[in-house]
PDB file of C-alpha atoms in Angstrom:
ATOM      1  CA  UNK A 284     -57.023   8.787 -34.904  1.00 58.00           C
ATOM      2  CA  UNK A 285     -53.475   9.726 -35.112  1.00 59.00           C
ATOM      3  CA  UNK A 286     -50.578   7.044 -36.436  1.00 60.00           C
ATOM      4  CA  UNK A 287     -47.412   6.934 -35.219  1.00 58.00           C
ATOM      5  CA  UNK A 288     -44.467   8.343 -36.876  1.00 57.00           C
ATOM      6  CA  UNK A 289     -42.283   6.271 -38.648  1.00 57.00           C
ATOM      7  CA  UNK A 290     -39.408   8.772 -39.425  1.00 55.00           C
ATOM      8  CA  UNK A 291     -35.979   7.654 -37.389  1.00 51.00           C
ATOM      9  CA  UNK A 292     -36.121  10.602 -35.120  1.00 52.00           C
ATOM     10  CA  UNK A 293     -39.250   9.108 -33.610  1.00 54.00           C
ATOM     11  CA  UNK A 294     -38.101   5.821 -32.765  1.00 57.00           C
ATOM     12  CA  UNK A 295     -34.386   6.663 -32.645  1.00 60.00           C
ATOM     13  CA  UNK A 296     -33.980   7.901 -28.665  1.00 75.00           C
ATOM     14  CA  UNK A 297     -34.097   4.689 -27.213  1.00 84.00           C
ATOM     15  CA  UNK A 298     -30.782   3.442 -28.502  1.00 83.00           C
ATOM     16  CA  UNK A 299     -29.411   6.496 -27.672  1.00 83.00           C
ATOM     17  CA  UNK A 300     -31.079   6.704 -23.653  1.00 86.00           C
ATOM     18  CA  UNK A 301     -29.990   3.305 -23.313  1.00 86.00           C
ATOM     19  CA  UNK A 302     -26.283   4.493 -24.143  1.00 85.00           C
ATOM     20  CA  UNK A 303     -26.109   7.156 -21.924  1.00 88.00           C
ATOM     21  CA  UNK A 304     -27.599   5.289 -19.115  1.00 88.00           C
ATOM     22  CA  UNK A 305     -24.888   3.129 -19.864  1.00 86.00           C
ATOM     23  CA  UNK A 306     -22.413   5.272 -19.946  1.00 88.00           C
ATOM     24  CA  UNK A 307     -23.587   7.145 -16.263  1.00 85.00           C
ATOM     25  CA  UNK A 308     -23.929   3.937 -14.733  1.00 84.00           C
ATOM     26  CA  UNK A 309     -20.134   3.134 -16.398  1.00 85.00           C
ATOM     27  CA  UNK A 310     -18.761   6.347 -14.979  1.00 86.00           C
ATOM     28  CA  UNK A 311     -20.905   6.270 -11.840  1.00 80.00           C
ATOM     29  CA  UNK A 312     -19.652   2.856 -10.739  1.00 82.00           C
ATOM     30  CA  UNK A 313     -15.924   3.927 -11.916  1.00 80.00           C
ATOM     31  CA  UNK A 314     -16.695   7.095  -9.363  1.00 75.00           C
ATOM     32  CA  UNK A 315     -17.738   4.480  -6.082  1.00 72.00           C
ATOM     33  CA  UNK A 316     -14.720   2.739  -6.665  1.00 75.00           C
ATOM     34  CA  UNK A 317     -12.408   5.211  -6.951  1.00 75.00           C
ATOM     35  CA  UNK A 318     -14.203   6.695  -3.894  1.00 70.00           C
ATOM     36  CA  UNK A 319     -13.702   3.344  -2.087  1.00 65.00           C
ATOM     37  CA  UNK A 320     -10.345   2.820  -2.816  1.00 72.00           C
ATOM     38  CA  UNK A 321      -9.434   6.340  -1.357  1.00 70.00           C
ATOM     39  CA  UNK A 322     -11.354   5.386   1.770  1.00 67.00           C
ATOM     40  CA  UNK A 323      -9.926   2.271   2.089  1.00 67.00           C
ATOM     41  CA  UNK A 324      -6.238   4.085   1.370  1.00 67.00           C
ATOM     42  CA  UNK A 325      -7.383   6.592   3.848  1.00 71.00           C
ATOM     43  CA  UNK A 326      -7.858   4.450   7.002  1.00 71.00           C
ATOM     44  CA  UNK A 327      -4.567   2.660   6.642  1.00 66.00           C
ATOM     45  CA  UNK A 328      -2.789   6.031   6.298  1.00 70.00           C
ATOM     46  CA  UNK A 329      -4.533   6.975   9.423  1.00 70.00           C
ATOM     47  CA  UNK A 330      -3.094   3.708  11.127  1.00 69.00           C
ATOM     48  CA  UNK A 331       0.648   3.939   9.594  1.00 73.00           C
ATOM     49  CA  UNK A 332       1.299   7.787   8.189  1.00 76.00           C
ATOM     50  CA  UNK A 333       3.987   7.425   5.594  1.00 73.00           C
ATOM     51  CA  UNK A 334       6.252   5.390   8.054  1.00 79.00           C
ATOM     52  CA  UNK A 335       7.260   2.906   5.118  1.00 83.00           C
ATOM     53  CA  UNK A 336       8.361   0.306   8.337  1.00 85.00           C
ATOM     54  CA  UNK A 337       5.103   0.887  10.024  1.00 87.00           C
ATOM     55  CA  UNK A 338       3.481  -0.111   6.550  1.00 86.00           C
ATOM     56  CA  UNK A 339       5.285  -3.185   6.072  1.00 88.00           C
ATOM     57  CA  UNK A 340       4.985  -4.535   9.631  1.00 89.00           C
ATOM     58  CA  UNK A 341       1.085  -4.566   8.609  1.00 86.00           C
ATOM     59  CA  UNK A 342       1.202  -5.605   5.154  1.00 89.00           C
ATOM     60  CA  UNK A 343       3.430  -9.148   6.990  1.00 93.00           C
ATOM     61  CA  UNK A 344       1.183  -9.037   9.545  1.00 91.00           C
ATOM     62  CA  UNK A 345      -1.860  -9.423   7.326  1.00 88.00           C
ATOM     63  CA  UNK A 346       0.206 -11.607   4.832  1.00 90.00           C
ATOM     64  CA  UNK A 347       0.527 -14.367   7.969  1.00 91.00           C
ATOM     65  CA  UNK A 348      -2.906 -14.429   8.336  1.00 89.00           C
ATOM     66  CA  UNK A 349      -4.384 -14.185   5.303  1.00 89.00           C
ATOM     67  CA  UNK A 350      -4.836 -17.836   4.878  1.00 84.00           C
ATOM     68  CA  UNK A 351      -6.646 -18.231   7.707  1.00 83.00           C
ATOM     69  CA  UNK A 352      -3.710 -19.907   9.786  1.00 81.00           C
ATOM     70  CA  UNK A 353      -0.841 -18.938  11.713  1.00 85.00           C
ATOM     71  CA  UNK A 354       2.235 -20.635  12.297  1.00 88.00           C
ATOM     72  CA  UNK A 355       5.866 -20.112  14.334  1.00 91.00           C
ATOM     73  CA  UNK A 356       7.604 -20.160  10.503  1.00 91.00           C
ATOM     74  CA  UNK A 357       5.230 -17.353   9.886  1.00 92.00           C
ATOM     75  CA  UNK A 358       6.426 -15.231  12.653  1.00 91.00           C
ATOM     76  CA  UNK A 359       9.827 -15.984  12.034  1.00 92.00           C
ATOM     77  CA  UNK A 360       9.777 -14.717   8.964  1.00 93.00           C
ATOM     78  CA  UNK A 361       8.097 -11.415   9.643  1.00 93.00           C
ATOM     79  CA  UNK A 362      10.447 -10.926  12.406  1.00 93.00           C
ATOM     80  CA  UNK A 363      13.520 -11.900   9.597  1.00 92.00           C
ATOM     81  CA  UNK A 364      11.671  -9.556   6.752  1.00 92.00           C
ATOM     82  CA  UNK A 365      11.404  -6.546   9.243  1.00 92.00           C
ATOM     83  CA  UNK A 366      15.072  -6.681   9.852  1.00 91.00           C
ATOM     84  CA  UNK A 367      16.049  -6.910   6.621  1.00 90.00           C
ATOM     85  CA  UNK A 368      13.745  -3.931   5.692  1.00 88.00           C
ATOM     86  CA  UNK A 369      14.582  -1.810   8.440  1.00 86.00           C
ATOM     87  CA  UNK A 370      17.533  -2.805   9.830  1.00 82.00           C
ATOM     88  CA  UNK A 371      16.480  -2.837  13.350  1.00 82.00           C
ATOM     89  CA  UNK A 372      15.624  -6.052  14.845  1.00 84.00           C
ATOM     90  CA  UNK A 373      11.849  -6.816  16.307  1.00 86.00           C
ATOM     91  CA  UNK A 374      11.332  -8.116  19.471  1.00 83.00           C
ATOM     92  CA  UNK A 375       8.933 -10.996  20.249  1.00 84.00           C
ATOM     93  CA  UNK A 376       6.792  -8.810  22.194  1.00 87.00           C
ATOM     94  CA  UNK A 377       6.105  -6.154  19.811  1.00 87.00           C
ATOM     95  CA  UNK A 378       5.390  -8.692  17.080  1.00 88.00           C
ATOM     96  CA  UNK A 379       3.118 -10.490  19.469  1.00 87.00           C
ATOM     97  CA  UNK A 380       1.579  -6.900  19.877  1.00 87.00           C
ATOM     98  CA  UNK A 381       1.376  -6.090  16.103  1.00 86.00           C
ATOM     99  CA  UNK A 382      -0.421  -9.752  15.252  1.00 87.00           C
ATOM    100  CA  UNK A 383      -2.904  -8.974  17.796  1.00 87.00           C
ATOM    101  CA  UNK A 384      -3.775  -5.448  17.360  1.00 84.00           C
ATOM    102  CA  UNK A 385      -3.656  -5.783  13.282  1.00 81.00           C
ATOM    103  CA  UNK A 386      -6.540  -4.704  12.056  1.00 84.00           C
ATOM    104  CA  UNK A 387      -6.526  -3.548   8.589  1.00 85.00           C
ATOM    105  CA  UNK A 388      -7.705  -5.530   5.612  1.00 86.00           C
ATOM    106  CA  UNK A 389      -5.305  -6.218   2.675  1.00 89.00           C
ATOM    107  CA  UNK A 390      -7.358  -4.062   0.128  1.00 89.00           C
ATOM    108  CA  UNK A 391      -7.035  -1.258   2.476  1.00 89.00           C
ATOM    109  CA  UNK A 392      -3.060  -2.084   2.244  1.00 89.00           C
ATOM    110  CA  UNK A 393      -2.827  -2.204  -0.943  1.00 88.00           C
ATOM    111  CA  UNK A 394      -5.021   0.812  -1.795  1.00 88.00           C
ATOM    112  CA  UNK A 395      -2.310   2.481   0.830  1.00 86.00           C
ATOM    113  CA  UNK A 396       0.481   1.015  -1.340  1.00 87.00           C
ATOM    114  CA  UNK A 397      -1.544   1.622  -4.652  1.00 86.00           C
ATOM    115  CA  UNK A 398      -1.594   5.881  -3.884  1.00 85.00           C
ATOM    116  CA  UNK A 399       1.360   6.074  -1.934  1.00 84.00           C
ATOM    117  CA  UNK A 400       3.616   3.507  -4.306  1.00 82.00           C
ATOM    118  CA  UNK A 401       5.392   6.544  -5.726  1.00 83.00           C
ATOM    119  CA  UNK A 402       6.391   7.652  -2.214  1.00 85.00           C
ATOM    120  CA  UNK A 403       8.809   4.488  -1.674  1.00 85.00           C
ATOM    121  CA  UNK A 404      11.492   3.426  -3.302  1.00 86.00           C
ATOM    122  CA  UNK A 405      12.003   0.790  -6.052  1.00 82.00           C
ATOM    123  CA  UNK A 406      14.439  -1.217  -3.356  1.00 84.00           C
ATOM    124  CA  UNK A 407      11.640  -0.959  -0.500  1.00 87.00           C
ATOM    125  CA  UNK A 408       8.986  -1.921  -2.957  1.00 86.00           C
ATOM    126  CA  UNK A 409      10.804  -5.084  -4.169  1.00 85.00           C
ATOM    127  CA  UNK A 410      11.988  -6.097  -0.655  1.00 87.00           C
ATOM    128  CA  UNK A 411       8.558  -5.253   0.296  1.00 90.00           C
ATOM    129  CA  UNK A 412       7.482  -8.005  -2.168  1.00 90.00           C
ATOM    130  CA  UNK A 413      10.665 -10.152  -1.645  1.00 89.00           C
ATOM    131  CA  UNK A 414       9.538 -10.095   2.181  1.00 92.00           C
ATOM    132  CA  UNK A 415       5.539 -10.345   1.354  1.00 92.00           C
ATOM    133  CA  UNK A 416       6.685 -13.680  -0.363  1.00 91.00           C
ATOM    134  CA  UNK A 417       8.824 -15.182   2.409  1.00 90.00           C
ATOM    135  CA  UNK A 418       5.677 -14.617   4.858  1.00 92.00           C
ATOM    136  CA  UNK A 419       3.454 -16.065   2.435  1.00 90.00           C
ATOM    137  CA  UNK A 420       5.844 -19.409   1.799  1.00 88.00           C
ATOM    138  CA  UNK A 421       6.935 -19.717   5.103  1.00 89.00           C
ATOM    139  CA  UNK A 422       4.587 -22.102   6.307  1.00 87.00           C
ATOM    140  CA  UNK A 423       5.353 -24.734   3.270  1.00 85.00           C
ATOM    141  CA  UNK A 424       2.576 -23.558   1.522  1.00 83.00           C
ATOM    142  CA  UNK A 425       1.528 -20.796  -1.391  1.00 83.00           C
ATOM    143  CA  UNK A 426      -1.657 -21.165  -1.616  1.00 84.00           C
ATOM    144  CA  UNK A 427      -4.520 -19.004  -4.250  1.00 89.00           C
ATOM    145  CA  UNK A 428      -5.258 -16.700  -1.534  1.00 90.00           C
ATOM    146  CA  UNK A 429      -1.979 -15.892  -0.808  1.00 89.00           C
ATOM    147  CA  UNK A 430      -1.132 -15.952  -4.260  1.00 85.00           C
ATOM    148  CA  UNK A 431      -3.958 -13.764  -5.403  1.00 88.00           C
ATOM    149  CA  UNK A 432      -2.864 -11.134  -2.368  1.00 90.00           C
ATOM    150  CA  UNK A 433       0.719 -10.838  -4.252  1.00 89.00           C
ATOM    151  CA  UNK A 434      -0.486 -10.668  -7.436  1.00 87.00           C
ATOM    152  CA  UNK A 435      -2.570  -7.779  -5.970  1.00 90.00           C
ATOM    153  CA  UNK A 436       0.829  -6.155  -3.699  1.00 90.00           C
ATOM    154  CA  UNK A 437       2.703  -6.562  -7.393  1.00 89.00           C
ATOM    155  CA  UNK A 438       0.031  -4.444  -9.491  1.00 87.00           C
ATOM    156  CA  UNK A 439      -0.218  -1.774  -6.838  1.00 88.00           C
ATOM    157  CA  UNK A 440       3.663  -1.281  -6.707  1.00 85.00           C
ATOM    158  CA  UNK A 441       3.488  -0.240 -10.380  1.00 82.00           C
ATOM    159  CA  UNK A 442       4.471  -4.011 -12.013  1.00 73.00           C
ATOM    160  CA  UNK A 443       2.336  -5.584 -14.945  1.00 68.00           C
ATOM    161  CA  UNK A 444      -0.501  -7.149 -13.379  1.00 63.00           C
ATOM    162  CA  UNK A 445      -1.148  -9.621 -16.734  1.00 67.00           C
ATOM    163  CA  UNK A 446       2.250 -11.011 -16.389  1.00 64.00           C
ATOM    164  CA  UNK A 447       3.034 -11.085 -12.835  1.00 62.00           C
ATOM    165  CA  UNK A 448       1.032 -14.231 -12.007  1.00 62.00           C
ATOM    166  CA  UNK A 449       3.453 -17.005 -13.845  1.00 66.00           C
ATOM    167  CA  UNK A 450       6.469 -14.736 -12.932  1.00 64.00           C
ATOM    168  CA  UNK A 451       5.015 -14.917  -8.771  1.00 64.00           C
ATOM    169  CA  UNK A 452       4.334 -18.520  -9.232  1.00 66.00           C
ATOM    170  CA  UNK A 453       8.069 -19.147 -10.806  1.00 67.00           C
ATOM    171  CA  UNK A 454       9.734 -17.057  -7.993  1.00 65.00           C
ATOM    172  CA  UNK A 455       7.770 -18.699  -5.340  1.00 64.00           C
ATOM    173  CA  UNK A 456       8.619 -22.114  -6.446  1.00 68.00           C
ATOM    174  CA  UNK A 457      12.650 -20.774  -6.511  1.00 67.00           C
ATOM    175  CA  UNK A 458      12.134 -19.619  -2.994  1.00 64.00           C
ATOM    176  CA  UNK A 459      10.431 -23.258  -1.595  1.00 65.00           C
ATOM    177  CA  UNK A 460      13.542 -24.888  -3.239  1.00 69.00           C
ATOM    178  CA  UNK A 461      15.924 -22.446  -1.280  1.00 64.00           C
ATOM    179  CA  UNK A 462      17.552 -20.839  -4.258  1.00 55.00           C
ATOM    180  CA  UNK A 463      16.192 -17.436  -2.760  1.00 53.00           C
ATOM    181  CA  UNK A 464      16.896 -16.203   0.437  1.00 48.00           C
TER     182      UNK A 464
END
């Protein structure tokens, strides 16, 4: 009859399997995501290039109907945010065009806007955010889905994501009480 072996060695690789499972499953799961992100970035790249205008018209787009509804103030204000981002104006027919044909997901926008954020500029980021807002509050109502979209727009243009909530929900109430326009 043999006894086991007390001595740490013995009993010690457990502990230490159990880490490095842990730590492959850590990196592993860090790995998917990345990869998912990148897909996600990929397919909205594949709908828009780097056309920064193109981009925007989407990210409104999905912004209008992100809450599930979609109203006339809505459109408005896409149709008001594209000309103030482009300078060109949009006509009804293309916008009725873009709301029916959009079909990209806001993750896969704001993976886009996550890798490409570098590519635009700090003024088309913030009136990219200035506009997202407008869309969002147009209808008389900022609600947590719209709010959590902006929050998620706001960290993938590069601003603190930890902070960015209170300073969204200040701005938002300014622009409901018409002191931004």
């Amino acid at each position: 009859m043999t006894t086991p072996d007390p001595s740490p060695a013995a009993n010690g690789g457990g502990p230490a399997l159990a880490l490095i499972i842990l730590i492959a499953a850590a990196i592993g799961w860090i790995a998917v995501r990345q990869l998912v992100r990148g897909l996600r970035a990929q397919r909205t790249q594949s709908a828009v290039g780097a056309d920064f205008s193109k981009y925007a018209l989407e990210a409104l787009v999905n912004a209008a109907k992100i809450d599930g509804r979609m109203s006339e103030a809505e459109q408005t204000a896409i149709a008001a945010a594209m000309r103030e981002l482009t300078a060109a104006e949009i006509d009804s027919s293309a916008l009725a065009s873009a709301l029916a044909e959009a079909r990209l997901t806001k993750d896969e926008l704001v993976a886009y806007l996550a890798a490409r954020s570098a590519q635009f500029s700090r003024a088309q980021k913030t009136a990219l955010l200035k506009a997202l807002l407008s869309v969002f509050s147009a209808d008389g109502r900022f609600d947590e889905v719209e709010h959590a979209a902006l929050v998620d727009y706001t960290a993938a243009v590069g601003f603190d994501r930890q902070s960015a909530p209170e300073m969204l929900r200040s701005i938002a109430r300014d622009f409901q009480r018409g002191r931004i326009t």
